[in-house]
């Protein structure tokens, strides 16, 4: 007999390849018993302990590490065989999971599939009228792409090990399998080098990972079925190397760790054999430290100015018949790839490295556009997509979700060429990201990208995605991620006040705003921001995608899309608008006391003013006398000006499109005027 | 020239012995430079790093570990000499702090005073119209009592090391200096013993501290100027010992770790020399593990039934002329104290150990009442007060704050006798406390107790205390404490829903309620709770003291205490009541879906009903036609019945007294009837 809830969708993210709901559900209580059968290894035991800990966190049910539970397993996990000693691209991650009211079975070829299946089981645990349970279901699951990564930039802002680890936990939860670690940039060299200690000593302000910490992170990732691909960006993005080793550079220096953001001129000297001798030893050391098969050499954004200014390099170009700096970079890139190959690694590079003649082994990471990915595949190169997955741009989850590694020009590739497209990687560049707010810049939107890379082609229901992403977002905090909880702490710093009325107004403001999108923050900065600037402002504390605003827009759409007669909906819209209208006034006193609140005052005033315009549009709709064209223009112009005003606080008002629709509806000829 | 803010009180908790505000303030920015002069040691350097980290967390200002800042120090810290190798009772913790717009100086005799003074400086950092700054001030500070402790019960529920550490951070912030670690009880033996491994192997369900972890905690505490006093409770409260070593017990067993709460019969056999041989070796091992001078031997709540039932023990009593079990316990206690003294430690015991003839070295911890503290002092015993400081009873901060170690009968002691009263200890017993909610059961109320023990006698302004405690509460989360952030996570588990409207209703309900006070939770339990029962219910998620309710009561007092004409106040009261009125309805659907919400339904209905009664009282006040005596009685009776109804969810409605006042005001003859 089917139970009442059996038609509800399964709350899994990423969606599995195939899932069917069964009848009834499996109770989860203190008698829960997990048993491993088949192939065993300590990593599976640890996964089991971690799983039980997570069940405990999700349910509050007491489960002792030294469990006395015996007898039939509630969840029996069968593993056929081991996975490779060093996790490899394309290893089998499939599993099936069968849940009945009497028990559950998880079956996978190797531990990798077990890790994936355990996460699915955890997502299925839910509170019910009888307590905690898992709905009966049969799931057969495997990933669409073998490379599903997250890149974290530890170069521009150092990201501590505990923050890295909790993000690895998050990656495991959404079945991502590659952690791409951007470990050096102009603003910091973050890896201890024992061969070249001045790299971290003089290139990091004391903020670097020891080799022990790196080994620990690699082990931690392996325990979760995640590969760690290190990146050392060369020949540009390398000022921090030159603080300790200026002889590697093409200019005469002196060099110091860069404090500003942007593209800078310092670049390695590709004409000096000393450079390759150094890199050979350095890559050798790092190749031993990072067991993964792949080794990222960067290769992006070389300005070429230091090369142009160095007569020796100009002479080298001439003597080697390199007609431009692209040719010189290709020469460097080729030499570098030889070194990587010599140390038994496969290189990965940003799409600039794709130039004629580059060896076919290199994996191309497309960031400047989708074209390079398809172009690379046509030429026989393997590639991964990051264009469209830059989390620091502040895009909505929906916008990231719409990007598909096999979409755009790649859709026209042959099946064989499509095979070369390995997957994708979300990237969080850390100009405006600190240990404090990084989780919020990654999560929950990264779950949408993870779903794009795991779930079957064509998975595209946005409402379902958002609903499951919200659920997953709350669950992720159980793993220790702070993408929701960070905000109160930051807002308390900004307010410097513990008056609940003031604080509530500030929170309501923060939750209605988003930070500026793409790379527009610099343009509105009062002074050029640097790595020394505190990330303590409202722009640093707001969510990249405002749930409050998204929900408001859905309601506004529903309202103007209907006959505008829904009184409950109207009341909800009015209540939200009424709150926004009052915010600016409620923050006046606080803005007098706190510099950080005062900096947000333009945005606060803009929100309140814009909400008044929307409120007045609602009144007009209700009265049934449409706005004149002049009135409409005036209102829309005002909204536009308010948008600009918010930019003074480096913020945007994501509800403006909804407000505009309301004004348009209030004007003549709109769909729902009475 | 005095600046505009110079009359504001300094936001320090505990209040210093003496503080004067000066003119202007000291800016805190990236050029901040901390310098140590005078006596130096690694512990001071670590304190400096921790301090800078904390400045960074509080302000968001970038401060690199490898600071390049040189020149004149922003804060110069001068230390005269070292403190003792093992921190001792009564060491000098005084300091003075002088802040001017040009710089700050902190001066202390030893590192202990430096730790205290750095915390004061951190509390002074505040956001201002110009950015972050510290007001100019001169502070001279020293503690009132030398023993200012927090006891954590790791026996009944295991509390992980990271939770212990963040609570040590909290203790440091409020200048507490003794961590009393209750390490064994009927429900668990939590310390690794290498001499007697079955203690932790069979007495802990796998949940115990390794000796390395304990050494780490002791070091961590020492770095913060906190002593660690271990407690092994004997001869009762010791069932968990007998799981591995039944031969220590007075009964015939078999014994297993106790699952229930309460006072149990198993007790050590005080008549068998084997017991003392065992304890001698055990205490020797623990005395080496815990360097502190003091060693707590428990001694509370011995039922005596196992002794009565054992003929051998009865015979021993007779042959040794011990007329009752109290005499037998005194004999045991005497023997135990000899062993403690043999291992060069000073014993501490719960007040039951205070019997005629007990050696004067023992320190008496008064828990059953204040009388024993004064009585002990009169007899020449040193004592510490815990009665009135039991955090698990759920009292308000105000109620704890009113307890004074030198109040009550102790006020009548001679100055010399008063010297014997060393201070006090707050205690958190863990029947209903887990790693998840323990912070909320300790903080922020523990800050009020810390102030009582540090600040000068007579410090008693409740409004000031609450205002500073709220500020401190927010700051404590910067240390990693979770006493505010835990709640959302627990409520999300209870709701199992991420609908913001449902969730907001549940949160509003949670924040209006408190758990039942004192030890009344058992009485209303459906089945006797045990250590296996999940602590995942609304009663486990609510704050012990509701800020929302406290603020409402202040407003209601103000309103009925005035002429009831304040329309703004009335509107605020109405808005709050209106929210409470709707909660029950808003939670109906959720209660159908979640067992844990349904369990809270009686409380939710009671709150909404009670708020309706208060709302109707307001209407009556507004109309000016007083309630009849019958009507009044009916309303008050209804409120009383609703209070009882809330108990079904093991919760209380802390706003009921305010509601009652409103009903009384609405009735004839009240102060503000028109």
PDB file of N, CA and C in Angstrom, chain A residues 57-60 62 64-66 127-132 205 207 259 470-471 474 477-478 484 488-489 492-493 495-496 498 500 531-532 534 536 551 592-596 598, chain B residues 57-60 62 64-66 127-132 205 207 259 470-471 474 477-478 484 488-489 492-493 495-496 498 500 531-532 534 536 551 592-596 598:
ATOM      1  N   UNK A  57      24.008  14.343  13.918  1.00  0.00           N
ATOM      2  CA  UNK A  57      23.800  15.791  13.798  1.00  0.00           C
ATOM      3  C   UNK A  57      22.445  16.089  13.166  1.00  0.00           C
ATOM      4  N   UNK A  58      22.060  15.325  12.177  1.00  0.00           N
ATOM      5  CA  UNK A  58      20.812  15.619  11.486  1.00  0.00           C
ATOM      6  C   UNK A  58      19.586  15.301  12.325  1.00  0.00           C
ATOM      7  N   UNK A  59      19.714  14.293  13.198  1.00  0.00           N
ATOM      8  CA  UNK A  59      18.526  13.843  13.922  1.00  0.00           C
ATOM      9  C   UNK A  59      18.591  14.118  15.415  1.00  0.00           C
ATOM     10  N   UNK A  60      19.792  14.281  15.955  1.00  0.00           N
ATOM     11  CA  UNK A  60      19.942  14.398  17.398  1.00  0.00           C
ATOM     12  C   UNK A  60      19.914  13.050  18.102  1.00  0.00           C
ATOM     13  N   UNK A  62      21.088   9.674  19.665  1.00  0.00           N
ATOM     14  CA  UNK A  62      22.349   9.277  20.288  1.00  0.00           C
ATOM     15  C   UNK A  62      22.909   8.044  19.581  1.00  0.00           C
ATOM     16  N   UNK A  64      26.564   5.962  19.791  1.00  0.00           N
ATOM     17  CA  UNK A  64      27.892   5.916  20.378  1.00  0.00           C
ATOM     18  C   UNK A  64      28.913   5.423  19.362  1.00  0.00           C
ATOM     19  N   UNK A  65      30.149   5.950  19.443  1.00  0.00           N
ATOM     20  CA  UNK A  65      31.210   5.438  18.552  1.00  0.00           C
ATOM     21  C   UNK A  65      31.405   3.936  18.761  1.00  0.00           C
ATOM     22  N   UNK A  66      31.360   3.511  20.021  1.00  0.00           N
ATOM     23  CA  UNK A  66      31.487   2.084  20.306  1.00  0.00           C
ATOM     24  C   UNK A  66      30.068   1.522  20.381  1.00  0.00           C
ATOM     25  N   UNK A 127      12.373  14.367   8.960  1.00  0.00           N
ATOM     26  CA  UNK A 127      11.424  14.238  10.064  1.00  0.00           C
ATOM     27  C   UNK A 127      10.045  13.943   9.479  1.00  0.00           C
ATOM     28  N   UNK A 128       9.308  13.106  10.192  1.00  0.00           N
ATOM     29  CA  UNK A 128       7.968  12.727   9.736  1.00  0.00           C
ATOM     30  C   UNK A 128       7.037  12.810  10.943  1.00  0.00           C
ATOM     31  N   UNK A 129       5.750  12.547  10.742  1.00  0.00           N
ATOM     32  CA  UNK A 129       4.848  12.586  11.902  1.00  0.00           C
ATOM     33  C   UNK A 129       5.221  11.557  12.970  1.00  0.00           C
ATOM     34  N   UNK A 130       5.984  10.532  12.586  1.00  0.00           N
ATOM     35  CA  UNK A 130       6.352   9.493  13.563  1.00  0.00           C
ATOM     36  C   UNK A 130       7.778   9.628  14.079  1.00  0.00           C
ATOM     37  N   UNK A 131       8.526  10.544  13.538  1.00  0.00           N
ATOM     38  CA  UNK A 131       9.938  10.668  13.929  1.00  0.00           C
ATOM     39  C   UNK A 131      10.789  10.739  12.678  1.00  0.00           C
ATOM     40  N   UNK A 132      12.065  10.372  12.806  1.00  0.00           N
ATOM     41  CA  UNK A 132      12.942  10.454  11.641  1.00  0.00           C
ATOM     42  C   UNK A 132      12.852   9.173  10.817  1.00  0.00           C
ATOM     43  N   UNK A 205      53.471  36.738   3.989  1.00  0.00           N
ATOM     44  CA  UNK A 205      53.128  37.442   5.235  1.00  0.00           C
ATOM     45  C   UNK A 205      52.912  36.469   6.396  1.00  0.00           C
ATOM     46  N   UNK A 207      51.399  33.661   6.132  1.00  0.00           N
ATOM     47  CA  UNK A 207      50.157  32.910   5.919  1.00  0.00           C
ATOM     48  C   UNK A 207      50.358  31.889   4.808  1.00  0.00           C
ATOM     49  N   UNK A 259      50.034  44.116  -3.294  1.00  0.00           N
ATOM     50  CA  UNK A 259      48.877  44.392  -2.425  1.00  0.00           C
ATOM     51  C   UNK A 259      47.620  44.716  -3.209  1.00  0.00           C
ATOM     52  N   UNK A 470      17.732  24.992  -1.308  1.00  0.00           N
ATOM     53  CA  UNK A 470      17.462  25.578   0.018  1.00  0.00           C
ATOM     54  C   UNK A 470      17.548  24.524   1.110  1.00  0.00           C
ATOM     55  N   UNK A 471      17.008  23.356   0.813  1.00  0.00           N
ATOM     56  CA  UNK A 471      17.083  22.260   1.780  1.00  0.00           C
ATOM     57  C   UNK A 471      18.542  21.886   2.026  1.00  0.00           C
ATOM     58  N   UNK A 474      20.559  24.381   4.212  1.00  0.00           N
ATOM     59  CA  UNK A 474      20.403  24.215   5.660  1.00  0.00           C
ATOM     60  C   UNK A 474      21.190  23.006   6.147  1.00  0.00           C
ATOM     61  N   UNK A 477      25.053  23.441   6.758  1.00  0.00           N
ATOM     62  CA  UNK A 477      25.548  24.029   8.010  1.00  0.00           C
ATOM     63  C   UNK A 477      25.779  22.954   9.069  1.00  0.00           C
ATOM     64  N   UNK A 478      25.112  21.817   8.937  1.00  0.00           N
ATOM     65  CA  UNK A 478      25.380  20.709   9.864  1.00  0.00           C
ATOM     66  C   UNK A 478      26.778  20.150   9.671  1.00  0.00           C
ATOM     67  N   UNK A 484      25.472  30.460   6.207  1.00  0.00           N
ATOM     68  CA  UNK A 484      24.292  31.152   6.729  1.00  0.00           C
ATOM     69  C   UNK A 484      24.640  31.900   8.016  1.00  0.00           C
ATOM     70  N   UNK A 488      25.218  36.983  10.680  1.00  0.00           N
ATOM     71  CA  UNK A 488      24.882  37.704  11.900  1.00  0.00           C
ATOM     72  C   UNK A 488      26.132  38.283  12.552  1.00  0.00           C
ATOM     73  N   UNK A 489      27.186  37.480  12.563  1.00  0.00           N
ATOM     74  CA  UNK A 489      28.431  37.936  13.176  1.00  0.00           C
ATOM     75  C   UNK A 489      28.953  39.194  12.464  1.00  0.00           C
ATOM     76  N   UNK A 492      26.737  42.168  13.197  1.00  0.00           N
ATOM     77  CA  UNK A 492      26.932  42.687  14.552  1.00  0.00           C
ATOM     78  C   UNK A 492      28.157  43.579  14.626  1.00  0.00           C
ATOM     79  N   UNK A 493      29.182  43.217  13.874  1.00  0.00           N
ATOM     80  CA  UNK A 493      30.376  44.062  13.826  1.00  0.00           C
ATOM     81  C   UNK A 493      30.031  45.407  13.188  1.00  0.00           C
ATOM     82  N   UNK A 495      27.087  46.856  12.968  1.00  0.00           N
ATOM     83  CA  UNK A 495      26.173  47.629  13.811  1.00  0.00           C
ATOM     84  C   UNK A 495      26.875  48.123  15.069  1.00  0.00           C
ATOM     85  N   UNK A 496      27.713  47.263  15.652  1.00  0.00           N
ATOM     86  CA  UNK A 496      28.323  47.625  16.930  1.00  0.00           C
ATOM     87  C   UNK A 496      27.263  47.918  17.963  1.00  0.00           C
ATOM     88  N   UNK A 498      23.702  46.191  20.039  1.00  0.00           N
ATOM     89  CA  UNK A 498      22.936  44.987  20.281  1.00  0.00           C
ATOM     90  C   UNK A 498      21.471  45.309  20.525  1.00  0.00           C
ATOM     91  N   UNK A 500      17.965  45.131  19.495  1.00  0.00           N
ATOM     92  CA  UNK A 500      17.338  44.253  18.510  1.00  0.00           C
ATOM     93  C   UNK A 500      16.609  45.015  17.406  1.00  0.00           C
ATOM     94  N   UNK A 531      44.800  44.070  -0.767  1.00  0.00           N
ATOM     95  CA  UNK A 531      44.695  42.920   0.132  1.00  0.00           C
ATOM     96  C   UNK A 531      44.775  43.345   1.588  1.00  0.00           C
ATOM     97  N   UNK A 532      45.087  44.606   1.840  1.00  0.00           N
ATOM     98  CA  UNK A 532      45.129  45.096   3.224  1.00  0.00           C
ATOM     99  C   UNK A 532      43.799  45.702   3.661  1.00  0.00           C
ATOM    100  N   UNK A 534      40.160  45.933   4.933  1.00  0.00           N
ATOM    101  CA  UNK A 534      39.294  45.017   5.675  1.00  0.00           C
ATOM    102  C   UNK A 534      38.034  44.654   4.873  1.00  0.00           C
ATOM    103  N   UNK A 536      34.994  44.058   5.819  1.00  0.00           N
ATOM    104  CA  UNK A 536      34.099  44.116   6.981  1.00  0.00           C
ATOM    105  C   UNK A 536      32.875  44.971   6.703  1.00  0.00           C
ATOM    106  N   UNK A 551      12.184  35.407  -3.558  1.00  0.00           N
ATOM    107  CA  UNK A 551      10.817  35.045  -3.191  1.00  0.00           C
ATOM    108  C   UNK A 551       9.849  36.183  -3.478  1.00  0.00           C
ATOM    109  N   UNK A 592      24.564  57.186  12.376  1.00  0.00           N
ATOM    110  CA  UNK A 592      25.304  58.251  13.052  1.00  0.00           C
ATOM    111  C   UNK A 592      26.415  57.681  13.922  1.00  0.00           C
ATOM    112  N   UNK A 593      26.199  56.489  14.400  1.00  0.00           N
ATOM    113  CA  UNK A 593      27.158  55.929  15.358  1.00  0.00           C
ATOM    114  C   UNK A 593      28.209  55.041  14.712  1.00  0.00           C
ATOM    115  N   UNK A 594      27.864  54.439  13.579  1.00  0.00           N
ATOM    116  CA  UNK A 594      28.788  53.470  12.984  1.00  0.00           C
ATOM    117  C   UNK A 594      29.177  53.868  11.566  1.00  0.00           C
ATOM    118  N   UNK A 595      30.474  54.003  11.354  1.00  0.00           N
ATOM    119  CA  UNK A 595      30.978  54.299  10.010  1.00  0.00           C
ATOM    120  C   UNK A 595      30.495  53.259   9.009  1.00  0.00           C
ATOM    121  N   UNK A 596      30.467  52.000   9.413  1.00  0.00           N
ATOM    122  CA  UNK A 596      30.152  50.935   8.464  1.00  0.00           C
ATOM    123  C   UNK A 596      28.670  50.932   8.097  1.00  0.00           C
ATOM    124  N   UNK A 598      26.993  53.844   8.067  1.00  0.00           N
ATOM    125  CA  UNK A 598      26.870  55.062   7.259  1.00  0.00           C
ATOM    126  C   UNK A 598      27.263  54.800   5.799  1.00  0.00           C
TER     127      UNK A 598
ATOM    128  N   UNK B  57      39.060  39.500  14.316  1.00  0.00           N
ATOM    129  CA  UNK B  57      37.682  38.998  14.261  1.00  0.00           C
ATOM    130  C   UNK B  57      36.686  40.096  14.622  1.00  0.00           C
ATOM    131  N   UNK B  58      37.015  40.897  15.615  1.00  0.00           N
ATOM    132  CA  UNK B  58      36.083  41.917  16.066  1.00  0.00           C
ATOM    133  C   UNK B  58      35.926  43.054  15.062  1.00  0.00           C
ATOM    134  N   UNK B  59      37.018  43.344  14.328  1.00  0.00           N
ATOM    135  CA  UNK B  59      36.988  44.528  13.463  1.00  0.00           C
ATOM    136  C   UNK B  59      37.025  44.189  11.982  1.00  0.00           C
ATOM    137  N   UNK B  60      37.523  43.015  11.644  1.00  0.00           N
ATOM    138  CA  UNK B  60      37.730  42.690  10.238  1.00  0.00           C
ATOM    139  C   UNK B  60      39.012  43.278   9.675  1.00  0.00           C
ATOM    140  N   UNK B  62      42.766  43.702   8.664  1.00  0.00           N
ATOM    141  CA  UNK B  62      43.791  42.727   8.304  1.00  0.00           C
ATOM    142  C   UNK B  62      45.011  42.899   9.209  1.00  0.00           C
ATOM    143  N   UNK B  64      48.527  40.685   9.813  1.00  0.00           N
ATOM    144  CA  UNK B  64      49.284  39.486   9.462  1.00  0.00           C
ATOM    145  C   UNK B  64      50.013  38.945  10.682  1.00  0.00           C
ATOM    146  N   UNK B  65      50.143  37.596  10.754  1.00  0.00           N
ATOM    147  CA  UNK B  65      50.905  37.008  11.860  1.00  0.00           C
ATOM    148  C   UNK B  65      52.338  37.534  11.844  1.00  0.00           C
ATOM    149  N   UNK B  66      52.913  37.631  10.643  1.00  0.00           N
ATOM    150  CA  UNK B  66      54.259  38.169  10.541  1.00  0.00           C
ATOM    151  C   UNK B  66      54.123  39.670  10.291  1.00  0.00           C
ATOM    152  N   UNK B 127      32.913  50.148  17.268  1.00  0.00           N
ATOM    153  CA  UNK B 127      32.765  50.921  16.035  1.00  0.00           C
ATOM    154  C   UNK B 127      32.298  52.320  16.416  1.00  0.00           C
ATOM    155  N   UNK B 128      32.817  53.292  15.693  1.00  0.00           N
ATOM    156  CA  UNK B 128      32.462  54.683  15.950  1.00  0.00           C
ATOM    157  C   UNK B 128      32.157  55.337  14.609  1.00  0.00           C
ATOM    158  N   UNK B 129      31.754  56.603  14.622  1.00  0.00           N
ATOM    159  CA  UNK B 129      31.497  57.262  13.329  1.00  0.00           C
ATOM    160  C   UNK B 129      32.743  57.316  12.451  1.00  0.00           C
ATOM    161  N   UNK B 130      33.923  57.183  13.050  1.00  0.00           N
ATOM    162  CA  UNK B 130      35.158  57.266  12.250  1.00  0.00           C
ATOM    163  C   UNK B 130      35.772  55.900  11.962  1.00  0.00           C
ATOM    164  N   UNK B 131      35.218  54.852  12.529  1.00  0.00           N
ATOM    165  CA  UNK B 131      35.818  53.529  12.359  1.00  0.00           C
ATOM    166  C   UNK B 131      35.955  52.870  13.721  1.00  0.00           C
ATOM    167  N   UNK B 132      36.876  51.920  13.839  1.00  0.00           N
ATOM    168  CA  UNK B 132      37.028  51.232  15.118  1.00  0.00           C
ATOM    169  C   UNK B 132      37.971  52.006  16.032  1.00  0.00           C
ATOM    170  N   UNK B 205      31.290   4.074  26.714  1.00  0.00           N
ATOM    171  CA  UNK B 205      30.719   3.919  25.360  1.00  0.00           C
ATOM    172  C   UNK B 205      31.662   4.457  24.285  1.00  0.00           C
ATOM    173  N   UNK B 207      33.388   7.140  24.569  1.00  0.00           N
ATOM    174  CA  UNK B 207      33.435   8.604  24.644  1.00  0.00           C
ATOM    175  C   UNK B 207      34.246   9.022  25.870  1.00  0.00           C
ATOM    176  N   UNK B 259      22.070   4.308  32.570  1.00  0.00           N
ATOM    177  CA  UNK B 259      21.437   5.092  31.499  1.00  0.00           C
ATOM    178  C   UNK B 259      20.458   6.123  32.037  1.00  0.00           C
ATOM    179  N   UNK B 470      24.363  41.428  27.183  1.00  0.00           N
ATOM    180  CA  UNK B 470      23.946  41.248  25.781  1.00  0.00           C
ATOM    181  C   UNK B 470      25.085  41.570  24.828  1.00  0.00           C
ATOM    182  N   UNK B 471      25.806  42.621  25.143  1.00  0.00           N
ATOM    183  CA  UNK B 471      26.967  42.982  24.311  1.00  0.00           C
ATOM    184  C   UNK B 471      27.990  41.859  24.357  1.00  0.00           C
ATOM    185  N   UNK B 474      27.098  38.701  22.302  1.00  0.00           N
ATOM    186  CA  UNK B 474      27.403  38.760  20.872  1.00  0.00           C
ATOM    187  C   UNK B 474      28.902  38.589  20.641  1.00  0.00           C
ATOM    188  N   UNK B 477      30.391  34.964  20.627  1.00  0.00           N
ATOM    189  CA  UNK B 477      30.306  34.130  19.423  1.00  0.00           C
ATOM    190  C   UNK B 477      31.529  34.329  18.525  1.00  0.00           C
ATOM    191  N   UNK B 478      32.196  35.474  18.644  1.00  0.00           N
ATOM    192  CA  UNK B 478      33.445  35.665  17.884  1.00  0.00           C
ATOM    193  C   UNK B 478      34.532  34.718  18.364  1.00  0.00           C
ATOM    194  N   UNK B 484      24.355  31.318  20.543  1.00  0.00           N
ATOM    195  CA  UNK B 484      23.300  31.965  19.769  1.00  0.00           C
ATOM    196  C   UNK B 484      23.015  31.181  18.485  1.00  0.00           C
ATOM    197  N   UNK B 488      19.291  27.996  15.469  1.00  0.00           N
ATOM    198  CA  UNK B 488      18.698  27.829  14.145  1.00  0.00           C
ATOM    199  C   UNK B 488      18.866  26.400  13.656  1.00  0.00           C
ATOM    200  N   UNK B 489      20.051  25.855  13.906  1.00  0.00           N
ATOM    201  CA  UNK B 489      20.318  24.487  13.468  1.00  0.00           C
ATOM    202  C   UNK B 489      19.342  23.510  14.127  1.00  0.00           C
ATOM    203  N   UNK B 492      15.858  23.952  12.747  1.00  0.00           N
ATOM    204  CA  UNK B 492      15.719  23.400  11.397  1.00  0.00           C
ATOM    205  C   UNK B 492      15.501  21.896  11.444  1.00  0.00           C
ATOM    206  N   UNK B 493      16.175  21.252  12.389  1.00  0.00           N
ATOM    207  CA  UNK B 493      15.971  19.814  12.549  1.00  0.00           C
ATOM    208  C   UNK B 493      14.530  19.531  12.976  1.00  0.00           C
ATOM    209  N   UNK B 495      11.880  21.436  12.566  1.00  0.00           N
ATOM    210  CA  UNK B 495      10.925  21.783  11.515  1.00  0.00           C
ATOM    211  C   UNK B 495      11.037  20.814  10.335  1.00  0.00           C
ATOM    212  N   UNK B 496      12.257  20.436   9.987  1.00  0.00           N
ATOM    213  CA  UNK B 496      12.445  19.615   8.798  1.00  0.00           C
ATOM    214  C   UNK B 496      11.874  20.301   7.577  1.00  0.00           C
ATOM    215  N   UNK B 498      12.076  24.036   5.140  1.00  0.00           N
ATOM    216  CA  UNK B 498      12.820  25.260   4.906  1.00  0.00           C
ATOM    217  C   UNK B 498      11.917  26.361   4.380  1.00  0.00           C
ATOM    218  N   UNK B 500      10.285  29.604   4.838  1.00  0.00           N
ATOM    219  CA  UNK B 500      10.606  30.668   5.788  1.00  0.00           C
ATOM    220  C   UNK B 500       9.423  31.055   6.670  1.00  0.00           C
ATOM    221  N   UNK B 531      20.141   8.651  29.227  1.00  0.00           N
ATOM    222  CA  UNK B 531      21.253   9.197  28.444  1.00  0.00           C
ATOM    223  C   UNK B 531      21.154   8.786  26.983  1.00  0.00           C
ATOM    224  N   UNK B 532      20.229   7.879  26.666  1.00  0.00           N
ATOM    225  CA  UNK B 532      20.047   7.474  25.270  1.00  0.00           C
ATOM    226  C   UNK B 532      18.988   8.308  24.567  1.00  0.00           C
ATOM    227  N   UNK B 534      17.336  11.249  22.680  1.00  0.00           N
ATOM    228  CA  UNK B 534      17.871  12.369  21.899  1.00  0.00           C
ATOM    229  C   UNK B 534      17.484  13.712  22.509  1.00  0.00           C
ATOM    230  N   UNK B 536      16.760  16.559  21.148  1.00  0.00           N
ATOM    231  CA  UNK B 536      16.498  17.204  19.856  1.00  0.00           C
ATOM    232  C   UNK B 536      15.143  17.902  19.838  1.00  0.00           C
ATOM    233  N   UNK B 551      12.339  41.549  27.490  1.00  0.00           N
ATOM    234  CA  UNK B 551      12.089  42.886  26.936  1.00  0.00           C
ATOM    235  C   UNK B 551      10.608  43.205  26.934  1.00  0.00           C
ATOM    236  N   UNK B 592       1.577  18.779  11.721  1.00  0.00           N
ATOM    237  CA  UNK B 592       1.096  17.550  11.078  1.00  0.00           C
ATOM    238  C   UNK B 592       2.251  16.769  10.457  1.00  0.00           C
ATOM    239  N   UNK B 593       3.270  17.475  10.068  1.00  0.00           N
ATOM    240  CA  UNK B 593       4.355  16.813   9.342  1.00  0.00           C
ATOM    241  C   UNK B 593       5.515  16.388  10.230  1.00  0.00           C
ATOM    242  N   UNK B 594       5.687  17.074  11.362  1.00  0.00           N
ATOM    243  CA  UNK B 594       6.857  16.795  12.193  1.00  0.00           C
ATOM    244  C   UNK B 594       6.454  16.418  13.613  1.00  0.00           C
ATOM    245  N   UNK B 595       6.902  15.237  14.018  1.00  0.00           N
ATOM    246  CA  UNK B 595       6.656  14.788  15.386  1.00  0.00           C
ATOM    247  C   UNK B 595       7.172  15.800  16.399  1.00  0.00           C
ATOM    248  N   UNK B 596       8.330  16.380  16.117  1.00  0.00           N
ATOM    249  CA  UNK B 596       8.970  17.256  17.095  1.00  0.00           C
ATOM    250  C   UNK B 596       8.237  18.595  17.212  1.00  0.00           C
ATOM    251  N   UNK B 598       4.902  18.679  16.681  1.00  0.00           N
ATOM    252  CA  UNK B 598       3.650  18.284  17.331  1.00  0.00           C
ATOM    253  C   UNK B 598       3.836  18.219  18.850  1.00  0.00           C
TER     254      UNK B 598
END
